[in-house]
mmCIF file of C-alpha atoms in Angstrom:
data_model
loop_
_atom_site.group_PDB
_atom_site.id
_atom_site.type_symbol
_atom_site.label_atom_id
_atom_site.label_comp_id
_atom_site.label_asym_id
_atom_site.label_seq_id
_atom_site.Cartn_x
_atom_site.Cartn_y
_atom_site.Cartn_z
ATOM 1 C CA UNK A 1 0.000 0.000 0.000
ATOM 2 C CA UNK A 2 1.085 3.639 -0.759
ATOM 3 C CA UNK A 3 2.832 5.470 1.910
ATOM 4 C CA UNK A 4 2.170 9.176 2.235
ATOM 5 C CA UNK A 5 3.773 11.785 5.046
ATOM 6 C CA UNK A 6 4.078 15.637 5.296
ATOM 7 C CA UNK A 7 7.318 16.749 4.710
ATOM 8 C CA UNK A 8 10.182 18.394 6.337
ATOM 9 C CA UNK A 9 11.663 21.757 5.214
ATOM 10 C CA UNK A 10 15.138 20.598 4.752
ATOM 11 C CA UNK A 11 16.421 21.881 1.245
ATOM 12 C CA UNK A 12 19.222 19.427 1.077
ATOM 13 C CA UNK A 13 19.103 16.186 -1.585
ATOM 14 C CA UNK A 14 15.326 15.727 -2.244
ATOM 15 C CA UNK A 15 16.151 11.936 -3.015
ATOM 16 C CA UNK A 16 15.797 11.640 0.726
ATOM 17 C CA UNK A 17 12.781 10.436 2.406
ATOM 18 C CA UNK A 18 12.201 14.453 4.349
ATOM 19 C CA UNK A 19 9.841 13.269 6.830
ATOM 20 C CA UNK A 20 8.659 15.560 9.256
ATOM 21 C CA UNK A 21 9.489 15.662 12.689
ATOM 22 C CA UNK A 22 7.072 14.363 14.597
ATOM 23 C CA UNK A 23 5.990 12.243 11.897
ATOM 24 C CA UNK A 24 2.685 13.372 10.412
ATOM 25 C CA UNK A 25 1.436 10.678 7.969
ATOM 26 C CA UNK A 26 -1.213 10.977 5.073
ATOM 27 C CA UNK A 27 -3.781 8.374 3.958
ATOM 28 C CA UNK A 28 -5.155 7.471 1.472
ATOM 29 C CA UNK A 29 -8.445 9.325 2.194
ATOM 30 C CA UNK A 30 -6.654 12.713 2.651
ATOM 31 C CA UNK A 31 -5.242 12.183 -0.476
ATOM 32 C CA UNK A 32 -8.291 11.833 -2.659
ATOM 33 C CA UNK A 33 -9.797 14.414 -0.720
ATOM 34 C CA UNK A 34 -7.052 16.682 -2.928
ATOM 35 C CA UNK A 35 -8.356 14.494 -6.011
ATOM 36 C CA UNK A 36 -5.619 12.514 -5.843
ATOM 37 C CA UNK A 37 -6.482 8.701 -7.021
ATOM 38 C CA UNK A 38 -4.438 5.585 -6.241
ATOM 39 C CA UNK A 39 -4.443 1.917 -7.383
ATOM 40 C CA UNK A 40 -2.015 -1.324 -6.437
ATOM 41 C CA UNK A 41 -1.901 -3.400 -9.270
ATOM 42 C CA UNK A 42 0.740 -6.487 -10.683
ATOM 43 C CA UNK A 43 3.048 -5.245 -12.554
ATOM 44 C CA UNK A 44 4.633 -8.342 -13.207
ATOM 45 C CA UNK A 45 1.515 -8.597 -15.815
ATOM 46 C CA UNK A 46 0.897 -4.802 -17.143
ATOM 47 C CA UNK A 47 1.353 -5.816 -20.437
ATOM 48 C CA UNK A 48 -2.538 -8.584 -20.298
ATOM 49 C CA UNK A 49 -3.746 -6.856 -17.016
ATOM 50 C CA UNK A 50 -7.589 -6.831 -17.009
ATOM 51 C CA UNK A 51 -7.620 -4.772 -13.789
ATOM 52 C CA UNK A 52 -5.675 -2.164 -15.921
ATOM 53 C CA UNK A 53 -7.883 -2.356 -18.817
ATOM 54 C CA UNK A 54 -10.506 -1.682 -16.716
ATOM 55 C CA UNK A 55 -9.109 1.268 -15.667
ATOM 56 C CA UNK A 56 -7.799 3.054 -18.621
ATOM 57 C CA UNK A 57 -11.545 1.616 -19.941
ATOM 58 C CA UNK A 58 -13.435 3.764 -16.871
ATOM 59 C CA UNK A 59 -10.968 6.707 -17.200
ATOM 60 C CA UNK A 60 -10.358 6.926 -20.875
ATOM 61 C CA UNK A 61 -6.591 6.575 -20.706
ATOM 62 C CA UNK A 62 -6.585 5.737 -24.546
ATOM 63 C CA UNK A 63 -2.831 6.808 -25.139
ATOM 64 C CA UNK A 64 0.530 5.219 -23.304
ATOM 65 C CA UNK A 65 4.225 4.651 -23.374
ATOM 66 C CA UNK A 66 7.168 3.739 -20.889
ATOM 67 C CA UNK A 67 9.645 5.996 -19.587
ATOM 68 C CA UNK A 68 12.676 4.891 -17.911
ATOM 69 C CA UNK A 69 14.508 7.203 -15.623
ATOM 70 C CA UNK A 70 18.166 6.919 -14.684
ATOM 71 C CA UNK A 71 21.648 7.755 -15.783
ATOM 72 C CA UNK A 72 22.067 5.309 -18.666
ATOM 73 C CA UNK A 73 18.548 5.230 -20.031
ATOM 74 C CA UNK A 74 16.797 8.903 -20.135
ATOM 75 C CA UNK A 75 18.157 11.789 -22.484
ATOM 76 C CA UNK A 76 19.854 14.532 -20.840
ATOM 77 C CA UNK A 77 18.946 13.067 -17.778
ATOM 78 C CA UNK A 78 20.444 16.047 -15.024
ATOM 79 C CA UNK A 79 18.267 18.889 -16.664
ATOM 80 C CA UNK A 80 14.888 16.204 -17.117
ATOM 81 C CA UNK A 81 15.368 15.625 -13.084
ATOM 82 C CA UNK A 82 15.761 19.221 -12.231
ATOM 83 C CA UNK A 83 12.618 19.973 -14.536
ATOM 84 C CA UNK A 84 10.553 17.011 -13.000
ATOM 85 C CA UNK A 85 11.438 18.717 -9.593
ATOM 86 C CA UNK A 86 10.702 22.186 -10.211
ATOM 87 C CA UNK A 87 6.785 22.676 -8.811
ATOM 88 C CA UNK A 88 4.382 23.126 -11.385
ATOM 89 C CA UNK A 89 0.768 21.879 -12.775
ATOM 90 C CA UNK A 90 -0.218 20.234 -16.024
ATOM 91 C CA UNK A 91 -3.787 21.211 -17.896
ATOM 92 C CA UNK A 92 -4.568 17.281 -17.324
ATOM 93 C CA UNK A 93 -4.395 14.696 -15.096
ATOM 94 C CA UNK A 94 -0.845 13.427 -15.069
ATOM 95 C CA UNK A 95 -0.964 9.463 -14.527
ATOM 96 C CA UNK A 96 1.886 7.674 -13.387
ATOM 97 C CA UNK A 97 2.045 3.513 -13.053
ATOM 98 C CA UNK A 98 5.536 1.979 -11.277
ATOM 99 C CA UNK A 99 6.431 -0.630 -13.202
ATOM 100 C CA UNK A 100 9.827 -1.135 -11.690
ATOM 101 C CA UNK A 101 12.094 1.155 -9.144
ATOM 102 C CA UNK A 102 10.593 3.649 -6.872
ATOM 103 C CA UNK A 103 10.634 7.941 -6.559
ATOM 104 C CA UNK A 104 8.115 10.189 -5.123
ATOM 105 C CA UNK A 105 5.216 12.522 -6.387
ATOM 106 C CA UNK A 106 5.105 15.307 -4.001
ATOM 107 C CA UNK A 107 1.632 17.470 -4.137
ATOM 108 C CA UNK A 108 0.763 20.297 -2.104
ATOM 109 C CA UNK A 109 -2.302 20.317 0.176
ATOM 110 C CA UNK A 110 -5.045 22.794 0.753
ATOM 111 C CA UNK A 111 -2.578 25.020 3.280
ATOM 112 C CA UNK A 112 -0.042 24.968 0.691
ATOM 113 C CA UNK A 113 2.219 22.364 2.817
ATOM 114 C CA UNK A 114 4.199 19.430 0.800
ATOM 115 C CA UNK A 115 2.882 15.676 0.877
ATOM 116 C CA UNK A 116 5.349 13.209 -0.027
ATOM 117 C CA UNK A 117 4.102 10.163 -1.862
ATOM 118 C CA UNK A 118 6.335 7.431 -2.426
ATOM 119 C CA UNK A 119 5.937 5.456 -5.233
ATOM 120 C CA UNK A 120 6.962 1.682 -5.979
ATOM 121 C CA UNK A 121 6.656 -0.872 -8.393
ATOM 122 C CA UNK A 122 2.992 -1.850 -9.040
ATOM 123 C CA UNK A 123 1.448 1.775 -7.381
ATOM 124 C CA UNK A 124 -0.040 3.992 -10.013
ATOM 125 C CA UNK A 125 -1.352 7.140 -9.351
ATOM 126 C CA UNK A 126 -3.405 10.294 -10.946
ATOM 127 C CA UNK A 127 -3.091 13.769 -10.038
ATOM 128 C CA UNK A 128 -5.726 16.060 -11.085
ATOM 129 C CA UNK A 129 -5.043 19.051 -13.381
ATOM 130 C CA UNK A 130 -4.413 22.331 -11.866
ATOM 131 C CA UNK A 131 -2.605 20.352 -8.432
ATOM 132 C CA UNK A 132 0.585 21.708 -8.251
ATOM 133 C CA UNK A 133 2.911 18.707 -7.394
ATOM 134 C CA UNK A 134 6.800 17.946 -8.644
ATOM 135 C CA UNK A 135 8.378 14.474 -8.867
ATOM 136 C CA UNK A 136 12.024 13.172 -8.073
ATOM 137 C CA UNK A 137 13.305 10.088 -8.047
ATOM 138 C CA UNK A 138 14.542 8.199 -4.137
ATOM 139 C CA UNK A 139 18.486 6.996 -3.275
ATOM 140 C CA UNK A 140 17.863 4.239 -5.809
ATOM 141 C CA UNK A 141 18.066 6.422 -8.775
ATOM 142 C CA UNK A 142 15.507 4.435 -10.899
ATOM 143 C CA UNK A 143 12.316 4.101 -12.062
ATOM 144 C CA UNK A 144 10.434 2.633 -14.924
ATOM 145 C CA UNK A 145 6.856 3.976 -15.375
ATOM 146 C CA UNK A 146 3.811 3.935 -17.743
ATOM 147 C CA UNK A 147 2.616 7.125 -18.687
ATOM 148 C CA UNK A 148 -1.063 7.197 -19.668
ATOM 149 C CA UNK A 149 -3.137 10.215 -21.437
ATOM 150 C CA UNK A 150 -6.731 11.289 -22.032
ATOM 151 C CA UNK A 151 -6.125 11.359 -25.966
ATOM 152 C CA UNK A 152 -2.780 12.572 -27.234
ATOM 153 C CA UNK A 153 0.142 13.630 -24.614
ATOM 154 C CA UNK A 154 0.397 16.759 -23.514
ATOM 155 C CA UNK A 155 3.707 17.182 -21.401
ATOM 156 C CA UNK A 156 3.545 20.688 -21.094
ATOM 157 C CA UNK A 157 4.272 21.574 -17.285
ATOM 158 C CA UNK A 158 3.242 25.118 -15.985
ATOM 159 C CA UNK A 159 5.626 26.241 -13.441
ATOM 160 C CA UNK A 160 4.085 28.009 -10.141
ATOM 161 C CA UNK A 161 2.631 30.611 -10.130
ATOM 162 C CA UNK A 162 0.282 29.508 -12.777
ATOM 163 C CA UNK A 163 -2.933 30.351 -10.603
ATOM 164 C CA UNK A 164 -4.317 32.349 -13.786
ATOM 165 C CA UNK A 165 -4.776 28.707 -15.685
ATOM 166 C CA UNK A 166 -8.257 27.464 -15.891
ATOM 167 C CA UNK A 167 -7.253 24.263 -14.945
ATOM 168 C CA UNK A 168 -6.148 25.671 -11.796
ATOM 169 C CA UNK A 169 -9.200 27.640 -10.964
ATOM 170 C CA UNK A 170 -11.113 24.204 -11.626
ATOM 171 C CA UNK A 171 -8.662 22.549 -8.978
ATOM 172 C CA UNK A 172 -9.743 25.247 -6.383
ATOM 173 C CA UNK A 173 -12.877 25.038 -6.961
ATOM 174 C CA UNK A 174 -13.149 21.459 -6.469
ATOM 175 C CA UNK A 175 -11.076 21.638 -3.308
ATOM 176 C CA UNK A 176 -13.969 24.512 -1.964
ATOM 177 C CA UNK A 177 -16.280 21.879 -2.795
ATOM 178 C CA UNK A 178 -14.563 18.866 -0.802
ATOM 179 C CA UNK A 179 -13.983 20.862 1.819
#
């Protein structure tokens, strides 16, 4: 199961866990209470998965690829980790599914305070659109996820502030609603 905790205010390596002191931990329900959604599935068998299906069926996830991050596999790999870090919100939901390795999705909650989510194989996750969040990968320095879209990609990231963004105003608004 997913394990979720507020974080500390450290600014050293963000690879580190950054728990705060006293721990404060987050479940599940406090997460999708920010619209953040969360399934554990196998993914030994992502590839013939009916529980995935299923999902991306419900959801309309009708578009995916894999991504590997680390050293030897991603592209310009120190600049892609420092943008992945850098807060910001996407127009869409950004879904994430761990096929392999482990990293965190941090989001920020309704008082503007930093949940840490860490991620490992088989979790898969959706953040809302308009959440501003930032992801980094742990000590391991891996991770090999499936990225799934609503139609084609879109991997443009607005950097904070974006507050002016529709998608945004949206994301408050359903947050006044949940409230």
């Amino acid at each position: 199961m997913v394990e979720a905790w507020y974080m500390d205010e450290a600014a050293d390596d963000p690879r580190l866990p950054h728990r705060a002191e006293p721990a404060r931990p987050v479940g599940l329900e406090q997460l999708r209470r920010l619209g953040v959604l969360y399934w554990k599935l196998d993914a030994d068998k992502y590839e013939n998965d009916p529980e995935l299906e299923k999902i991306r069926k419900e959801r309309n996830y009708s578009w995916m690829d894999i991504i590997t991050i680390c050293k030897d596999k991603l592209p310009n790999y120190e600049e892609k980790i420092k943008m992945f870090f850098e807060e910001h919100l996407h127009l869409d939901e950004e879904i994430r599914y761990i096929l392999d390795g482990s990293g965190y999705f941090d989001v920020r909650d309704r008082e503007d305070q930093w949940i840490r989510i860490s991620m490992e194989k088989g979790d898969m996750i959706t953040l809302p659109a308009g959440i501003y969040h930032r992801f980094t990968l742990d000590e391991k320095n891996y991770v090999k996820a499936m990225r799934l879209f609503v139609g084609d990609p879109v991997w443009t990231p607005y950097n904070r502030p974006s507050d002016h963004l529709e998608a945004r105003t949206r994301y408050l608004e359903f947050l006044a609603r949940t409230a």
